[in-house]
mmCIF file of C-alpha atoms and ligand atoms in Angstrom:
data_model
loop_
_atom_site.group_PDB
_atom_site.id
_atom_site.type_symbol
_atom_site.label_atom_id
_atom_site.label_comp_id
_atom_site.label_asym_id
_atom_site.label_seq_id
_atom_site.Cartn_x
_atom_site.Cartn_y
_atom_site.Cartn_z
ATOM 1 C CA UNK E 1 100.468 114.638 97.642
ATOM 2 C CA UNK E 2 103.784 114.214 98.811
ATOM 3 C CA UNK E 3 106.838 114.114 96.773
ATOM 4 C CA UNK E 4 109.439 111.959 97.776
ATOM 5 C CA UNK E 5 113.096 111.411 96.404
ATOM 6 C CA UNK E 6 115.748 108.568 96.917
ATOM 7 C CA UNK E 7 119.225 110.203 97.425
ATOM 8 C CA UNK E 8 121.990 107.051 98.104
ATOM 9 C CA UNK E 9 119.965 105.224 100.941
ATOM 10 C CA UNK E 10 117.756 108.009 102.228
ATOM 11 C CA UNK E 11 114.191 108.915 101.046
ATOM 12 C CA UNK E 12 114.015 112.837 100.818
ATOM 13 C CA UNK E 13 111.828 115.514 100.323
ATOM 14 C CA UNK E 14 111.853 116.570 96.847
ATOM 15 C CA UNK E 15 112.858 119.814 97.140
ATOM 16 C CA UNK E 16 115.501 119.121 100.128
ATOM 17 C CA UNK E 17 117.389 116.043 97.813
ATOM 18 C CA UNK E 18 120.536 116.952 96.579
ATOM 19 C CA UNK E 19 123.834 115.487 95.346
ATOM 20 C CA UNK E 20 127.293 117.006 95.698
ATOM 21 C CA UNK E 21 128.463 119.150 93.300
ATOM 22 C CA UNK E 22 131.192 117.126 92.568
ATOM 23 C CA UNK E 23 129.215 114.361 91.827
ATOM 24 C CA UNK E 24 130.622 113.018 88.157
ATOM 25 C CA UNK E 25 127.061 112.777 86.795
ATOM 26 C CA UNK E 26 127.306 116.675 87.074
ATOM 27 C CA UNK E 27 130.687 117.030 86.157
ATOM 28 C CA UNK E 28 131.213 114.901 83.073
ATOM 29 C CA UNK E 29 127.511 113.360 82.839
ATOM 30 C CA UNK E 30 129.337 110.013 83.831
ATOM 31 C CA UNK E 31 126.160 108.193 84.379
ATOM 32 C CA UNK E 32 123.089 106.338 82.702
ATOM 33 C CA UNK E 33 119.300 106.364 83.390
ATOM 34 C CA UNK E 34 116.241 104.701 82.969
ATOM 35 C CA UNK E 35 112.380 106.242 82.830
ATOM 36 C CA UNK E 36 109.902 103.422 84.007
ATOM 37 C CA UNK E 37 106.147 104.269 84.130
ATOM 38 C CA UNK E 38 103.687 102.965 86.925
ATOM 39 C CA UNK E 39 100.045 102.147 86.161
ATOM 40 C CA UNK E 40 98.280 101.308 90.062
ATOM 41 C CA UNK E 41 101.286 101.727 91.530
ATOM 42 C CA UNK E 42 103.218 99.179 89.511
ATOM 43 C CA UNK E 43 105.788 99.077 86.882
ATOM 44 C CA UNK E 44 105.640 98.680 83.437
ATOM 45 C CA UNK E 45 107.805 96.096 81.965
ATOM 46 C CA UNK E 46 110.062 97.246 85.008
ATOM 47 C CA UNK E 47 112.319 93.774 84.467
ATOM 48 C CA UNK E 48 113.767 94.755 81.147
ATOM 49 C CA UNK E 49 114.170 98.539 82.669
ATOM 50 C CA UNK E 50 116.065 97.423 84.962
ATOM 51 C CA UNK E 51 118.336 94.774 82.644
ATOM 52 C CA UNK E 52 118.668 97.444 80.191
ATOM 53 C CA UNK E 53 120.054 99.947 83.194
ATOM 54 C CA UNK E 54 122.868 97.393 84.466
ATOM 55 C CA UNK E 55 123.488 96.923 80.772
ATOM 56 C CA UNK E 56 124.531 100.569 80.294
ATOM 57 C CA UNK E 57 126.477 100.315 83.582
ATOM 58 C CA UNK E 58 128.141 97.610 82.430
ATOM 59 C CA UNK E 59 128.995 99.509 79.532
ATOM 60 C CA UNK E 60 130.088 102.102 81.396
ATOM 61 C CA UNK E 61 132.387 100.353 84.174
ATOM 62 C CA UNK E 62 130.119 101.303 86.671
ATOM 63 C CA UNK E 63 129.271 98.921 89.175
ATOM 64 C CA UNK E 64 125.039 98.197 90.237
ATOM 65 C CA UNK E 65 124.810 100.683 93.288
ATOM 66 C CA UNK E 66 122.114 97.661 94.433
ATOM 67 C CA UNK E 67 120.878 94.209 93.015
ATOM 68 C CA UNK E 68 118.122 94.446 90.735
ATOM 69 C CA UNK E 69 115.975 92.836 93.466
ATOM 70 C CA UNK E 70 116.736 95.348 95.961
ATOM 71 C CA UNK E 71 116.156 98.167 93.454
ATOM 72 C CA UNK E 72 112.420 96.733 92.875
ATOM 73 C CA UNK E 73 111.940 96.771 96.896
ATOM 74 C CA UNK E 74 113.475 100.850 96.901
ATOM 75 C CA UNK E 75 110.778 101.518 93.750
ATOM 76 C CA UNK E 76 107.704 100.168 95.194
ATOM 77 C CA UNK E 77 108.777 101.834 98.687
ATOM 78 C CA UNK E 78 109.289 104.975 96.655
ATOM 79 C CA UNK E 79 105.978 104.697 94.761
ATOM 80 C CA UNK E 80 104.395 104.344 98.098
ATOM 81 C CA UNK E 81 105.417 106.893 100.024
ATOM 82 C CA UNK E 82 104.843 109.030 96.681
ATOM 83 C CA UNK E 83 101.224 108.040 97.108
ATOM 84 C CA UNK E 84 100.648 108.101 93.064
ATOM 85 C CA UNK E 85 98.451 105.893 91.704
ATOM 86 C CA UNK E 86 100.174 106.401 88.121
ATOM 87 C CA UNK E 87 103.186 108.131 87.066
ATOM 88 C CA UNK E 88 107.051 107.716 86.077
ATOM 89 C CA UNK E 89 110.331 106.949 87.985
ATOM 90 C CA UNK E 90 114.017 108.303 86.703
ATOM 91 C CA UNK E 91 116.194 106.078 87.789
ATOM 92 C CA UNK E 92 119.799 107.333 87.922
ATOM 93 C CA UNK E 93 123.081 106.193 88.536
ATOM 94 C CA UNK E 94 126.301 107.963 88.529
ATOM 95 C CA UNK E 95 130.249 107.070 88.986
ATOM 96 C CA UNK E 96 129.867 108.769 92.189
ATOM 97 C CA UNK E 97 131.665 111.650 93.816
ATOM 98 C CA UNK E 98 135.423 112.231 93.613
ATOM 99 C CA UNK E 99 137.565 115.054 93.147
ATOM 100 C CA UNK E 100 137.651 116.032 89.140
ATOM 101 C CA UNK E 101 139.801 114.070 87.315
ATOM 102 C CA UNK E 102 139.003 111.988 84.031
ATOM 103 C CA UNK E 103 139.922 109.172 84.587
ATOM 104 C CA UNK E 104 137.812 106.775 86.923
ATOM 105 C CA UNK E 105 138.132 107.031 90.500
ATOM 106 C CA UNK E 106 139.207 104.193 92.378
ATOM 107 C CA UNK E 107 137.112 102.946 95.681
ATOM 108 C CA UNK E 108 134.271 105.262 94.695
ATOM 109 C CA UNK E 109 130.592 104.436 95.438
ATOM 110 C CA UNK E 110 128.069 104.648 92.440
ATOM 111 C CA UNK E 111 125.342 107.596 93.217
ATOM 112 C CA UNK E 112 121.736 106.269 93.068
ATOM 113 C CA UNK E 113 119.108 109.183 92.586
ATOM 114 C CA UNK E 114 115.243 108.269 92.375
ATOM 115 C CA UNK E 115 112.650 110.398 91.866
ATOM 116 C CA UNK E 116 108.666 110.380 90.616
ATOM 117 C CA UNK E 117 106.482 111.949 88.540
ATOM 118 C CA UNK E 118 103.224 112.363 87.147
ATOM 119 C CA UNK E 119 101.972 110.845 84.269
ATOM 120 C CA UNK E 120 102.723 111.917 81.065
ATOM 121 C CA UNK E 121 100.584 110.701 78.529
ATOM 122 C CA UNK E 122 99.831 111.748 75.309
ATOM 123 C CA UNK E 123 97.502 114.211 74.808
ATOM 124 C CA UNK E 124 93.907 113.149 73.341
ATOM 125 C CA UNK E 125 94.189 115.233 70.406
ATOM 126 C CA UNK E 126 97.634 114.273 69.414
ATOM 127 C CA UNK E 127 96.446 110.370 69.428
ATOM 128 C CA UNK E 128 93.145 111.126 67.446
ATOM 129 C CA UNK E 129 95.292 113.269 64.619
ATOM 130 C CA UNK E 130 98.803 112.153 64.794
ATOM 131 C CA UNK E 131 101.960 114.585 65.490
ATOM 132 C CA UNK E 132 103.823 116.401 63.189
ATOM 133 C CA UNK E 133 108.009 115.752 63.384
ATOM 134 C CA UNK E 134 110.935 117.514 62.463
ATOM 135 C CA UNK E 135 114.269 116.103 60.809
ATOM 136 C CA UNK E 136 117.727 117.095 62.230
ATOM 137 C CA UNK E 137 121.081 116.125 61.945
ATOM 138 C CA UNK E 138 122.017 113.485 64.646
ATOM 139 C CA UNK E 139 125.056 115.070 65.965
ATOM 140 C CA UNK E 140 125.187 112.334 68.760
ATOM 141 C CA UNK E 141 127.492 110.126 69.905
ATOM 142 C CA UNK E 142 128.809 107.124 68.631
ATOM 143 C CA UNK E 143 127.160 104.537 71.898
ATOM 144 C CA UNK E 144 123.022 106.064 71.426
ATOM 145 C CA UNK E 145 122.653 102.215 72.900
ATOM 146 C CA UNK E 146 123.403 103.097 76.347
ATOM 147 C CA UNK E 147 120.915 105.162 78.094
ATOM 148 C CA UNK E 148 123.554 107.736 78.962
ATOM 149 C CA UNK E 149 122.696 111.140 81.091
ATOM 150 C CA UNK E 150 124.388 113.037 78.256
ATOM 151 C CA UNK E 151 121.478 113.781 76.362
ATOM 152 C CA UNK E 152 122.801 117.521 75.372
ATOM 153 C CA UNK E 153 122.295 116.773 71.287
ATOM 154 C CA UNK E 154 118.858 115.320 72.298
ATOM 155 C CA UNK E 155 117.974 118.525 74.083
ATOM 156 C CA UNK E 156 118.495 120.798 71.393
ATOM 157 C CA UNK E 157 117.195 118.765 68.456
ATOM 158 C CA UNK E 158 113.882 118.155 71.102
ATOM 159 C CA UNK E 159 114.188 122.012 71.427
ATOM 160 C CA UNK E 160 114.818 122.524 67.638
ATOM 161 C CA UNK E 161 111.303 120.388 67.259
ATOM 162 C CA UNK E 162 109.291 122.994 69.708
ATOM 163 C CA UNK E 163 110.436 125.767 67.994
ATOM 164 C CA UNK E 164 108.493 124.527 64.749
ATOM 165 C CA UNK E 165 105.933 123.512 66.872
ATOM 166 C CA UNK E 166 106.562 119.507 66.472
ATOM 167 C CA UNK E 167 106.057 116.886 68.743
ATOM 168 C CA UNK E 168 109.736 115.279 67.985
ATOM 169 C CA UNK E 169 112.629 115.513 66.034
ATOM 170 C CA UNK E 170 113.568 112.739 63.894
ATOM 171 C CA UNK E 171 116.940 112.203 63.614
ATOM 172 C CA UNK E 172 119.206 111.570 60.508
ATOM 173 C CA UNK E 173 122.285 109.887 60.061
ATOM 174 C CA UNK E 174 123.463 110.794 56.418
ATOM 175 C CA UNK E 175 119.962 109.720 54.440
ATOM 176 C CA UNK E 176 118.761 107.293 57.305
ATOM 177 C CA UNK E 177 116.387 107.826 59.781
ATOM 178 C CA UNK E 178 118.098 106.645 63.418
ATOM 179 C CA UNK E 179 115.151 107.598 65.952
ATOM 180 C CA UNK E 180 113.884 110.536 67.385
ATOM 181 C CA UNK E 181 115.012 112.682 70.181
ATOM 182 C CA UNK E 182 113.184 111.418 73.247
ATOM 183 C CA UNK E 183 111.525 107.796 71.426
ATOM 184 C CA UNK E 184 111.969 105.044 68.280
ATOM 185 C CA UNK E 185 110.870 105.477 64.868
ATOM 186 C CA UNK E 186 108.822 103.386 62.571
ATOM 187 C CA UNK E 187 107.272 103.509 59.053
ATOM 188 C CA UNK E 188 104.796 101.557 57.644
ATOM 189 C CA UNK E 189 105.657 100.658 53.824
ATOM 190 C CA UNK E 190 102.238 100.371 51.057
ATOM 191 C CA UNK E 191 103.291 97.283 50.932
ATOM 192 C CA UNK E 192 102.092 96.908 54.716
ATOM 193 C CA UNK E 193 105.744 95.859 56.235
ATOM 194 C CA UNK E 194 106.546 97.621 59.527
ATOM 195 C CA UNK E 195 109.880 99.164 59.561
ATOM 196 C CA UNK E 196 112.222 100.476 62.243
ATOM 197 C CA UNK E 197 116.187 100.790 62.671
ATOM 198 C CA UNK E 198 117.659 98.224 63.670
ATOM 199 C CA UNK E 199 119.361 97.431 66.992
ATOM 200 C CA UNK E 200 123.044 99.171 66.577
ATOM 201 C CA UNK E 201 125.415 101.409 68.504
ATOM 202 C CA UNK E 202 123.274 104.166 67.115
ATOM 203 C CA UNK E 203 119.782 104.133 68.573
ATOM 204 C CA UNK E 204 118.529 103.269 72.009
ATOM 205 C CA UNK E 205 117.027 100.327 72.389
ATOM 206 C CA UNK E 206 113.295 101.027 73.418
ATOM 207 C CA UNK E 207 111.846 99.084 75.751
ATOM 208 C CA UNK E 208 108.433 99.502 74.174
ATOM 209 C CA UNK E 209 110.242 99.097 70.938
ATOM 210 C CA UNK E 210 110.615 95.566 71.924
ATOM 211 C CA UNK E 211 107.115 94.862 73.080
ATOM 212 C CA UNK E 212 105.252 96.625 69.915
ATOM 213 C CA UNK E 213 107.660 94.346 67.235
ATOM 214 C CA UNK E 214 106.856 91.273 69.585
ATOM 215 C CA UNK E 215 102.683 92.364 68.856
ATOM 216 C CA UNK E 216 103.065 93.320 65.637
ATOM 217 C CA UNK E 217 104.807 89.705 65.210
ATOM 218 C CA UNK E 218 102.261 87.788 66.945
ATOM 219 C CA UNK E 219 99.144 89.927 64.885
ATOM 220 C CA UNK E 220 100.684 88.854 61.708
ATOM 221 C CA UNK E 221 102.713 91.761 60.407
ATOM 222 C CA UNK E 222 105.871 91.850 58.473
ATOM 223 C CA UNK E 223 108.539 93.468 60.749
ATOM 224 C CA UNK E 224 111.739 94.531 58.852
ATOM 225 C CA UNK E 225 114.458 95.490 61.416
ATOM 226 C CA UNK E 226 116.626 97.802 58.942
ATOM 227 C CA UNK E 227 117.449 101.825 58.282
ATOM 228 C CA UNK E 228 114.953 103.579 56.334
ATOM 229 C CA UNK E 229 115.501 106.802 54.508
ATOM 230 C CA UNK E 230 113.798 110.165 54.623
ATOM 231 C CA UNK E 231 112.729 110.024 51.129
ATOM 232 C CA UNK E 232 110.932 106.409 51.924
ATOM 233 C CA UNK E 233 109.779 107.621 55.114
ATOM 234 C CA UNK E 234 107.915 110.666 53.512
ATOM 235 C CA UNK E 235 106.194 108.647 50.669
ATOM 236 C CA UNK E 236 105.556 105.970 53.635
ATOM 237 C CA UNK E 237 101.708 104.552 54.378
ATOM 238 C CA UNK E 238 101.776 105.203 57.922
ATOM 239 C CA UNK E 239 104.496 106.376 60.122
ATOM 240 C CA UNK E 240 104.238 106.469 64.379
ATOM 241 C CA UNK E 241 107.134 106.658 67.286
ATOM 242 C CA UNK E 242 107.004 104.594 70.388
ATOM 243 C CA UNK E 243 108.722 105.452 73.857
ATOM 244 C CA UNK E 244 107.674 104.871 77.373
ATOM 245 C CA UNK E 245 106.147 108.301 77.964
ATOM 246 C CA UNK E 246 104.542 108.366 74.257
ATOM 247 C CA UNK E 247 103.349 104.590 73.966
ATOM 248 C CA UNK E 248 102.607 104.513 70.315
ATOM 249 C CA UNK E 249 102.029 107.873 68.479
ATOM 250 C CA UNK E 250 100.890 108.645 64.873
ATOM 251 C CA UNK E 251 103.059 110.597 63.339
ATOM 252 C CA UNK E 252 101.204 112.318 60.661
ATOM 253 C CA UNK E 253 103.674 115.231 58.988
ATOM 254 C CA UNK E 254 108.036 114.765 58.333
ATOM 255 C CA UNK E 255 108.764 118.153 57.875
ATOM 256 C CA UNK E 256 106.402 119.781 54.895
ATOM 257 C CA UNK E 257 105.594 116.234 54.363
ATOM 258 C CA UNK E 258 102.050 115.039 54.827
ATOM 259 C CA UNK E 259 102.494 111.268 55.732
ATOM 260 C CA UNK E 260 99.878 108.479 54.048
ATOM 261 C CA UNK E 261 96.231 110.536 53.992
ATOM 262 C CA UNK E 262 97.617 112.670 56.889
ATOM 263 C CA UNK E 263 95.560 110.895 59.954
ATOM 264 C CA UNK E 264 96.375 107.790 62.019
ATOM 265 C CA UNK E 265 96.342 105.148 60.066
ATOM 266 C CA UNK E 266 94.838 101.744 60.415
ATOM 267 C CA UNK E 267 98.093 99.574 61.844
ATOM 268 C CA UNK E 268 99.410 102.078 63.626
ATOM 269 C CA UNK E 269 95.699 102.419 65.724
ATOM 270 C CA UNK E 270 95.928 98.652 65.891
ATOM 271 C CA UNK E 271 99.165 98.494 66.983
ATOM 272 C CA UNK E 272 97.816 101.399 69.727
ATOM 273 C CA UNK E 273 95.028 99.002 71.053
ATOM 274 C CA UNK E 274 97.219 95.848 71.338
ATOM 275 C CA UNK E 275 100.067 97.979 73.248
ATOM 276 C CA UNK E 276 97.286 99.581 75.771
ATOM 277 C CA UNK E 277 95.802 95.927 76.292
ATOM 278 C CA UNK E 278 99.568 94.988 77.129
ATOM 279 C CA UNK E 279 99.661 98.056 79.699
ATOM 280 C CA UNK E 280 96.126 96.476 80.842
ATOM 281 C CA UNK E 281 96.776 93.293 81.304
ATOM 282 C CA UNK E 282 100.275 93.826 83.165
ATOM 283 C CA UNK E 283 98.954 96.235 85.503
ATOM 284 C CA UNK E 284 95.427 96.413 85.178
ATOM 285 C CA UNK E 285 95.497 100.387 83.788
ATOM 286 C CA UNK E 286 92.450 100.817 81.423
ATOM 287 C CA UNK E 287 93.175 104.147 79.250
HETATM 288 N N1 LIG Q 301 113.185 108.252 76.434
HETATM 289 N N2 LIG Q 301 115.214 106.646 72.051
HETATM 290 C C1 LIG Q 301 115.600 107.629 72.863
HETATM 291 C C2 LIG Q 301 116.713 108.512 72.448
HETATM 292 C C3 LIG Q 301 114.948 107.801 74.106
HETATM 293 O O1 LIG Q 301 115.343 108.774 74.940
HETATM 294 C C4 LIG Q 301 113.868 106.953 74.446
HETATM 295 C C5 LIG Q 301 113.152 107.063 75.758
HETATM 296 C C6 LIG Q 301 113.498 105.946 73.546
HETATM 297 C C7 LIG Q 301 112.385 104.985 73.848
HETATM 298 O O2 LIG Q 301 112.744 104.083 74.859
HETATM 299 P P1 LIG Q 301 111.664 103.409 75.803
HETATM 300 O O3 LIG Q 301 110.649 102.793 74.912
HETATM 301 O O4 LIG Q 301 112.438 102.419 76.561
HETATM 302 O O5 LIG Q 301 111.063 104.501 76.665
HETATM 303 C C8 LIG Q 301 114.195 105.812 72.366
HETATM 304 C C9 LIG Q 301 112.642 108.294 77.768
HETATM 305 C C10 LIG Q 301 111.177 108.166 77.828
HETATM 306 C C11 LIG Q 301 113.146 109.526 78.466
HETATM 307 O O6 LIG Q 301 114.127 110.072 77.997
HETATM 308 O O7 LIG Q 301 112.612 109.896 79.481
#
């Protein structure tokens, strides 16, 4: 199959794309990203993807290397000449190249970088029994909103996580749960309410996040948008993360903790099915 990279206008080998190494991305990780997945060669919820990357350029001061419009037309080229019938897309923009220096540079070009890869779903086993998470400080910083390429705390507390043999790493801000590592986190309470940070300067706003509160809305469950604490989260009925990659996951363990009876629990499996009819019915991907 052959892989395929877009490198600022060109559509490269994988192995022969490269930026410069003065590109700022590299030198002060002065760039955002986004991860969309493809189901038969199209995008999942690729519109707010895309919204969500000019958002953190905006946030950034860094001008949209392309209009979103022309970005779709590069990503379905891209996904074509990838030949992939599923798979993901990293979508990443830079300040650009200039010599090092702090502060901006002026009449630089944003750097656009593309590339795809294969699926990466969840494993059977971990959706039938849940995952097990860590906690760890989160010793990020203070704008977790924009999907920024310096993901250094991330990679170490995702790291820490492996180490114990977890799936994630939740991560805590004094007694409150923010997210995890690499997705969003959610509790259910016994008293049934679904329960996940809410949208502040320090989490990322998921993109699935968004489309698993909008079905847990419409299938009748009570959605509280607030911080939830470790000690509520390991006495909680059910507890699950959600990211692009992950979809929704059980979580079944904090820690020592064994969450609810310890196995998937009912909303979070219902939650599961609704989110894999939305992939389904957007792009036609049965699981
Ligand atoms: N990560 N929080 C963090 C810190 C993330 O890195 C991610 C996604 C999410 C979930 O966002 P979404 O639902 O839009 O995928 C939350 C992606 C998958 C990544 O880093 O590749």
């Amino acid at each position: 199959m052959p892989h395929i990279a877009y490198v600022n206008g060109r559509y490269v080998h994988h192995m022969e794309a490269s930026v410069h190494i003065e590109d700022r991305g590299y030198q002060f990780a002065d760039g955002i990203y986004e991860y969309i997945a493809f189901y038969n060669r199209s995008m999942l919820d690729g519109a707010p993807h895309l919204k969500r990357l000019e958002r953190s350029l905006k946030a950034l001061s860094i001008p949209m290397p392309m209009s979103i419009q022309a970005m779709n037309v590069v990503i379905s080229e891209l996904i074509e000449r990838n030949g992939r019938e599923h798979g993901g897309i990293y979508v990443q923009v830079t300040r650009g190249v200039a010599r090092r220096d702090h502060l901006f540079p002026k009449n630089t070009a944003p750097a656009l970088v593309m590339t795809v890869c294969a699926p990466k779903f969840p494993k059977p086993v971990e959706i039938k029994h849940g995952v097990c998470v860590i906690t760890t400080p989160d010793i990020r910083w203070g704008r977790c909103d924009i999907k920024s390429v310096a993901l250094l705390a991330n990679v170490l507390a995702k790291q820490e996580a492996s180490s114990h043999k977890a799936r994630e790493a939740w991560l805590m801000d004094g007694n409150d749960v923010t997210e995890g590592a690499v997705s969003n986190a959610y509790i259910f309470t016994k008293k049934d309410v679904l329960v996940t940070h809410p949208l502040t300067e320090g989490i990322l706003g998921g993109i699935t996040r968004d489309v698993v509160i909008t079905l847990a809305k419409k299938a009748g469950i009570a959605v509280e948008e607030r911080a939830f604490t470790l000690v509520e989260a390991r006495s909680a009925a059910e507890a699950f993360l959600t990211s692009t990659s992950a979809n929704v996951l059980p979580v079944v363990k904090i820690d020592d903790h064994v969450v609810g009876e310890g196995t998937p629990g009912k909303h979070t499996r219902k939650l599961l099915e609704l989110y894999i009819d939305h992939i389904y019915k957007q792009t036609g991907f049965k699981f």
